[in-house]
Every structure is written in structure tokens, then in C-alpha cells.
């Protein structure tokens, strides 16, 4: 069965820190990988699509990289408003699937 | 800016049918695919399926036997039905636009399955 493995499951960092979240696919999904931000009570937000393209309106401190099976979401300088849960998601295969999520907190 | 809003009962009895509607505003439903995704307590996100504007649907095999999606272009709405619900169907249900990349989402609606 196809698997998406996201790590870490939780992360605590200081304002201004560089934060990295990884997502690994169990088979090649090319660049069909998106990253989302979830905050309680809000509509989820698309941050990165096609593995590395920044969605309109998303701050440039967010970036994505990777191709094939290994992907990374990076926040270059963590801000208080970045407290959220982040998910990767593949759309190469059906059913569409998500990583397990990374809960990001401020230290 | 496209806006999506979920509506429906917040409480459903076990074995009954969960029914939700998503209303799309500031944009026509007569293009794109329209999807439902749920966030299970402590268990992450699950794609339920999507439906095209002409009504052709694709479902997650894990739910396929219990799920029906439909589109009402006259009302700019699309709908989800899940039959024979159990406590395991308790989740926040989101509607969203797209077949694989979801740019626009509703805020989500909590559906609790309980007697």
C-alpha cells in the first residue's frame, strides 16, 4: 500500500528559527505534492503546490523542495502566526492521501 | 474570491445517514471538481472523494460503499451523504475545490455521531 510518512509529528521552535518538515512517499510521485496549514476554526490554507511553487499570498519565508519520494517544507524565520498543524498531500495517486501532520509550536 | 460554506446537522445517530451540503459563492460550480475531506479526531486527514460539475464521482475505496456525492448547479451547491454511520465517522468535514490541489476550502463543520 502507498504510504506518506511525515516527520516530525510535533515541533517546538523559537521565533526566528529555521524550521524544516519532511515528507516521504513510499513510491515516486514526481512533484505531485502539496503542503497545507491548518489552524483550529479557520479554513485550511494551501501553502505550496507542485512541491515547490508558492501559493499566491503566502509569505516568502515558506518554501518547498523535493521530487520523487522525498520532500521538504521550510519556514526560514518562524513567526508567531505560524503556529499551526502542517500536512503534506500527494495527488499523483488515488486515493489522495495526506501525511500524518506536524504540530508546530513556539518555544 | 471563491467562498465555500458547509451546512448540515452537527449530530447524527448511529446507523443513520450523514448529509452535508457545500454552498459555493463568488464563483460558478459549473467547472472544476469538488471534494470532501474529513479530519478525524487524533487520526489526521482523510480524502472522502470528489465529484465533477457534471456529477461524475470518484470515492475513497475505504468509504466507497457508504458514500454518495452530487452536484446541484442551479443552486451552486454540492452534497455528501454517508450512510450507516458509526462513532468512527465523527470528524470535522471540509468541502473544497479541486481534484488534487485544494486552493479554496470551507471552514469545516463538526459532525458527531452519537445516540
CSV table of C-alpha atoms in Angstrom, one decimal:
chain,number,residue,atom,x,y,z
A,1,UNK,CA,0.0,0.0,0.0
A,2,UNK,CA,1.1,3.5,-0.7
A,3,UNK,CA,2.3,5.5,2.3
A,4,UNK,CA,3.1,9.1,3.1
A,5,UNK,CA,5.4,9.5,6.1
A,6,UNK,CA,5.7,12.9,7.6
A,7,UNK,CA,8.1,14.0,10.3
A,8,UNK,CA,8.3,15.2,13.0
A,9,UNK,CA,4.9,14.8,14.4
A,10,UNK,CA,5.4,17.8,16.6
A,11,UNK,CA,8.0,20.5,16.8
A,12,UNK,CA,8.7,23.4,19.2
A,13,UNK,CA,10.9,26.2,18.0
A,14,UNK,CA,11.8,29.8,18.8
A,15,UNK,CA,10.7,32.9,16.8
A,16,UNK,CA,13.2,33.5,14.1
A,17,UNK,CA,14.3,29.9,13.9
A,18,UNK,CA,14.5,27.9,10.6
A,19,UNK,CA,12.0,25.1,10.7
A,20,UNK,CA,12.0,22.0,8.4
A,21,UNK,CA,9.3,19.4,8.0
A,22,UNK,CA,9.8,16.4,5.8
A,23,UNK,CA,7.5,14.1,3.9
A,24,UNK,CA,8.5,10.8,2.3
A,25,UNK,CA,6.4,8.9,-0.2
A,26,UNK,CA,6.7,5.1,-0.5
A,27,UNK,CA,6.9,5.4,-4.3
A,28,UNK,CA,7.8,8.0,-6.8
A,29,UNK,CA,5.1,10.7,-7.0
A,30,UNK,CA,7.1,13.1,-9.2
A,31,UNK,CA,6.3,16.6,-8.0
A,32,UNK,CA,2.6,16.0,-7.2
A,33,UNK,CA,2.9,17.1,-3.7
A,34,UNK,CA,1.2,20.0,-1.8
A,35,UNK,CA,1.6,21.5,1.7
A,36,UNK,CA,-1.2,22.9,3.8
A,37,UNK,CA,-1.5,24.8,7.0
A,38,UNK,CA,-4.4,24.0,9.4
A,39,UNK,CA,-5.5,26.3,12.3
A,40,UNK,CA,-8.5,25.5,14.5
A,41,UNK,CA,-11.6,27.3,13.5
A,42,UNK,CA,-10.1,28.5,10.2
A,43,UNK,CA,-10.3,27.4,6.6
A,44,UNK,CA,-7.2,25.4,5.8
A,45,UNK,CA,-4.6,27.1,3.6
A,46,UNK,CA,-2.7,25.9,0.7
A,47,UNK,CA,0.9,27.0,1.1
A,48,UNK,CA,2.9,25.1,-1.5
A,49,UNK,CA,1.8,23.3,-4.7
A,50,UNK,CA,3.7,21.1,-7.2
A,51,UNK,CA,6.3,20.5,-4.4
A,52,UNK,CA,8.0,23.9,-4.7
A,53,UNK,CA,5.6,26.6,-6.0
A,54,UNK,CA,4.5,29.2,-3.5
A,55,UNK,CA,0.7,29.9,-3.5
A,56,UNK,CA,-0.3,33.5,-4.1
A,57,UNK,CA,-0.4,35.5,-0.9
A,58,UNK,CA,1.7,33.1,1.2
A,59,UNK,CA,4.7,34.7,2.8
A,60,UNK,CA,8.0,34.1,1.2
A,61,UNK,CA,9.5,32.6,4.3
A,62,UNK,CA,7.7,29.4,3.3
A,63,UNK,CA,9.4,27.2,0.7
A,64,UNK,CA,9.1,23.7,-0.6
A,65,UNK,CA,11.5,21.4,-2.3
A,66,UNK,CA,11.9,17.8,-3.4
A,67,UNK,CA,11.0,15.4,-6.2
A,68,UNK,CA,10.2,11.7,-6.4
A,69,UNK,CA,9.9,10.4,-2.9
A,70,UNK,CA,11.5,13.0,-0.6
A,71,UNK,CA,10.0,16.4,0.1
A,72,UNK,CA,10.6,19.3,2.5
A,73,UNK,CA,8.7,22.3,3.8
A,74,UNK,CA,10.9,25.0,5.2
A,75,UNK,CA,10.0,28.1,7.2
A,76,UNK,CA,13.1,30.3,7.0
A,77,UNK,CA,12.2,32.5,10.0
A,78,UNK,CA,9.5,31.3,12.3
A,79,UNK,CA,6.8,33.8,13.2
A,80,UNK,CA,4.2,33.6,16.0
A,81,UNK,CA,1.4,33.3,13.4
A,82,UNK,CA,2.9,30.2,12.0
A,83,UNK,CA,1.7,28.1,15.0
A,84,UNK,CA,-0.5,25.5,13.2
A,85,UNK,CA,-0.5,21.9,12.1
A,86,UNK,CA,1.1,21.3,8.7
A,87,UNK,CA,0.3,18.5,6.3
A,88,UNK,CA,1.8,17.2,3.1
A,89,UNK,CA,-0.6,15.7,0.5
A,90,UNK,CA,0.0,13.7,-2.7
A,91,UNK,CA,-2.1,13.9,-5.8
A,92,UNK,CA,-0.3,11.5,-8.1
A,93,UNK,CA,-2.4,8.6,-7.0
A,94,UNK,CA,-5.9,7.7,-6.0
A,95,UNK,CA,-7.0,7.8,-3.3
A,96,UNK,CA,-5.5,11.2,-2.5
A,97,UNK,CA,-3.6,10.9,0.8
A,98,UNK,CA,-2.0,13.1,3.5
A,99,UNK,CA,0.9,12.8,5.8
A,100,UNK,CA,0.2,12.4,9.5
A,101,UNK,CA,0.7,16.1,10.2
A,102,UNK,CA,3.3,18.2,12.1
A,103,UNK,CA,2.1,20.3,15.0
A,104,UNK,CA,4.3,23.4,15.2
A,105,UNK,CA,4.5,25.4,18.5
A,106,UNK,CA,6.5,28.4,19.6
A,107,UNK,CA,9.1,27.6,22.3
B,1,UNK,CA,-12.6,35.3,-4.0
B,2,UNK,CA,-14.3,31.9,-4.1
B,3,UNK,CA,-16.1,31.1,-0.8
B,4,UNK,CA,-17.3,27.7,0.3
B,5,UNK,CA,-19.6,27.0,3.3
B,6,UNK,CA,-20.6,23.7,4.7
B,7,UNK,CA,-24.0,23.1,6.3
B,8,UNK,CA,-25.9,20.3,7.9
B,9,UNK,CA,-26.7,18.6,11.2
B,10,UNK,CA,-23.9,18.6,13.8
B,11,UNK,CA,-25.3,15.4,15.4
B,12,UNK,CA,-26.2,12.2,13.7
B,13,UNK,CA,-27.4,9.0,15.3
B,14,UNK,CA,-25.5,5.8,14.8
B,15,UNK,CA,-26.7,3.8,11.7
B,16,UNK,CA,-28.3,6.8,10.2
B,17,UNK,CA,-27.2,8.9,7.2
B,18,UNK,CA,-24.9,11.9,7.4
B,19,UNK,CA,-25.9,14.6,4.9
B,20,UNK,CA,-23.9,17.8,4.3
B,21,UNK,CA,-24.1,20.5,1.7
B,22,UNK,CA,-21.5,22.9,0.5
B,23,UNK,CA,-22.6,26.2,-1.0
B,24,UNK,CA,-20.2,27.9,-3.4
B,25,UNK,CA,-20.3,31.7,-3.8
B,26,UNK,CA,-18.3,34.2,-5.8
B,27,UNK,CA,-17.7,31.5,-8.4
B,28,UNK,CA,-19.5,29.1,-10.6
B,29,UNK,CA,-19.7,25.4,-9.7
B,30,UNK,CA,-20.0,24.6,-13.4
B,31,UNK,CA,-16.4,23.8,-13.7
B,32,UNK,CA,-13.7,22.0,-11.6
B,33,UNK,CA,-14.1,19.0,-9.4
B,34,UNK,CA,-15.5,19.5,-5.9
B,35,UNK,CA,-14.2,17.4,-3.0
B,36,UNK,CA,-14.9,16.4,0.6
B,37,UNK,CA,-12.2,15.8,3.2
B,38,UNK,CA,-12.5,15.0,6.8
B,39,UNK,CA,-10.3,15.4,9.9
B,40,UNK,CA,-10.7,12.5,12.2
B,41,UNK,CA,-10.0,13.1,16.0
B,42,UNK,CA,-6.4,12.2,16.5
B,43,UNK,CA,-6.2,10.4,13.2
B,44,UNK,CA,-5.3,13.0,10.6
B,45,UNK,CA,-6.9,13.9,7.3
B,46,UNK,CA,-8.9,11.6,5.0
B,47,UNK,CA,-9.9,12.4,1.4
B,48,UNK,CA,-13.5,11.2,1.0
B,49,UNK,CA,-13.8,11.8,-2.7
B,50,UNK,CA,-14.7,14.3,-5.4
B,51,UNK,CA,-17.4,15.0,-7.9
B,52,UNK,CA,-17.2,16.8,-11.2
B,53,UNK,CA,-19.7,19.5,-12.1
B,54,UNK,CA,-21.4,17.1,-14.4
B,55,UNK,CA,-21.9,14.7,-11.5
B,56,UNK,CA,-19.3,12.1,-12.1
B,57,UNK,CA,-17.8,11.0,-8.8
B,58,UNK,CA,-14.7,9.2,-7.5
B,59,UNK,CA,-14.6,7.9,-3.9
B,60,UNK,CA,-12.0,6.7,-1.5
B,61,UNK,CA,-12.2,2.9,-1.5
B,62,UNK,CA,-12.3,2.9,2.3
B,63,UNK,CA,-15.7,4.6,2.2
B,64,UNK,CA,-16.9,3.9,-1.3
B,65,UNK,CA,-19.8,1.5,-0.2
B,66,UNK,CA,-21.3,4.2,2.0
B,67,UNK,CA,-20.7,7.5,0.2
B,68,UNK,CA,-22.6,9.4,-2.4
B,69,UNK,CA,-21.7,12.8,-3.8
B,70,UNK,CA,-23.8,15.0,-6.0
B,71,UNK,CA,-23.9,18.5,-7.6
B,72,UNK,CA,-26.8,20.9,-8.0
B,73,UNK,CA,-25.6,23.5,-10.5
B,74,UNK,CA,-28.9,25.5,-10.2
B,75,UNK,CA,-28.1,26.2,-6.5
B,76,UNK,CA,-24.3,26.3,-6.9
B,77,UNK,CA,-24.1,23.5,-4.3
B,78,UNK,CA,-22.7,20.1,-3.9
B,79,UNK,CA,-23.5,17.4,-1.4
B,80,UNK,CA,-22.2,14.5,0.6
B,81,UNK,CA,-24.1,11.6,2.0
B,82,UNK,CA,-22.6,8.9,4.2
B,83,UNK,CA,-24.8,6.0,5.2
B,84,UNK,CA,-24.8,3.7,8.2
B,85,UNK,CA,-22.6,6.0,10.3
B,86,UNK,CA,-20.8,4.9,13.4
B,87,UNK,CA,-18.7,6.8,16.0
B,88,UNK,CA,-15.7,6.4,13.7
B,89,UNK,CA,-17.4,8.9,11.3
B,90,UNK,CA,-17.2,11.6,13.9
B,91,UNK,CA,-15.0,14.3,12.3
B,92,UNK,CA,-14.7,17.8,11.0
B,93,UNK,CA,-15.9,17.7,7.4
B,94,UNK,CA,-14.5,20.1,4.9
B,95,UNK,CA,-15.6,20.9,1.4
B,96,UNK,CA,-13.0,22.2,-1.1
B,97,UNK,CA,-12.5,22.9,-4.8
B,98,UNK,CA,-10.3,20.7,-7.0
B,99,UNK,CA,-9.4,17.2,-7.9
B,100,UNK,CA,-5.9,17.1,-6.3
B,101,UNK,CA,-4.8,20.6,-5.3
B,102,UNK,CA,-7.2,22.4,-2.9
B,103,UNK,CA,-6.9,26.2,-3.0
B,104,UNK,CA,-10.3,27.1,-1.6
B,105,UNK,CA,-11.8,25.4,1.5
B,106,UNK,CA,-14.8,25.8,3.7
B,107,UNK,CA,-14.1,26.4,7.4
B,108,UNK,CA,-15.3,22.9,8.2
B,109,UNK,CA,-18.2,21.6,10.2
B,110,UNK,CA,-18.0,19.2,13.1
B,111,UNK,CA,-20.3,16.2,12.8
B,112,UNK,CA,-20.7,14.0,15.9
B,113,UNK,CA,-22.1,10.5,15.7
B,114,UNK,CA,-23.8,9.7,18.9
B,115,UNK,CA,-27.1,8.4,20.3
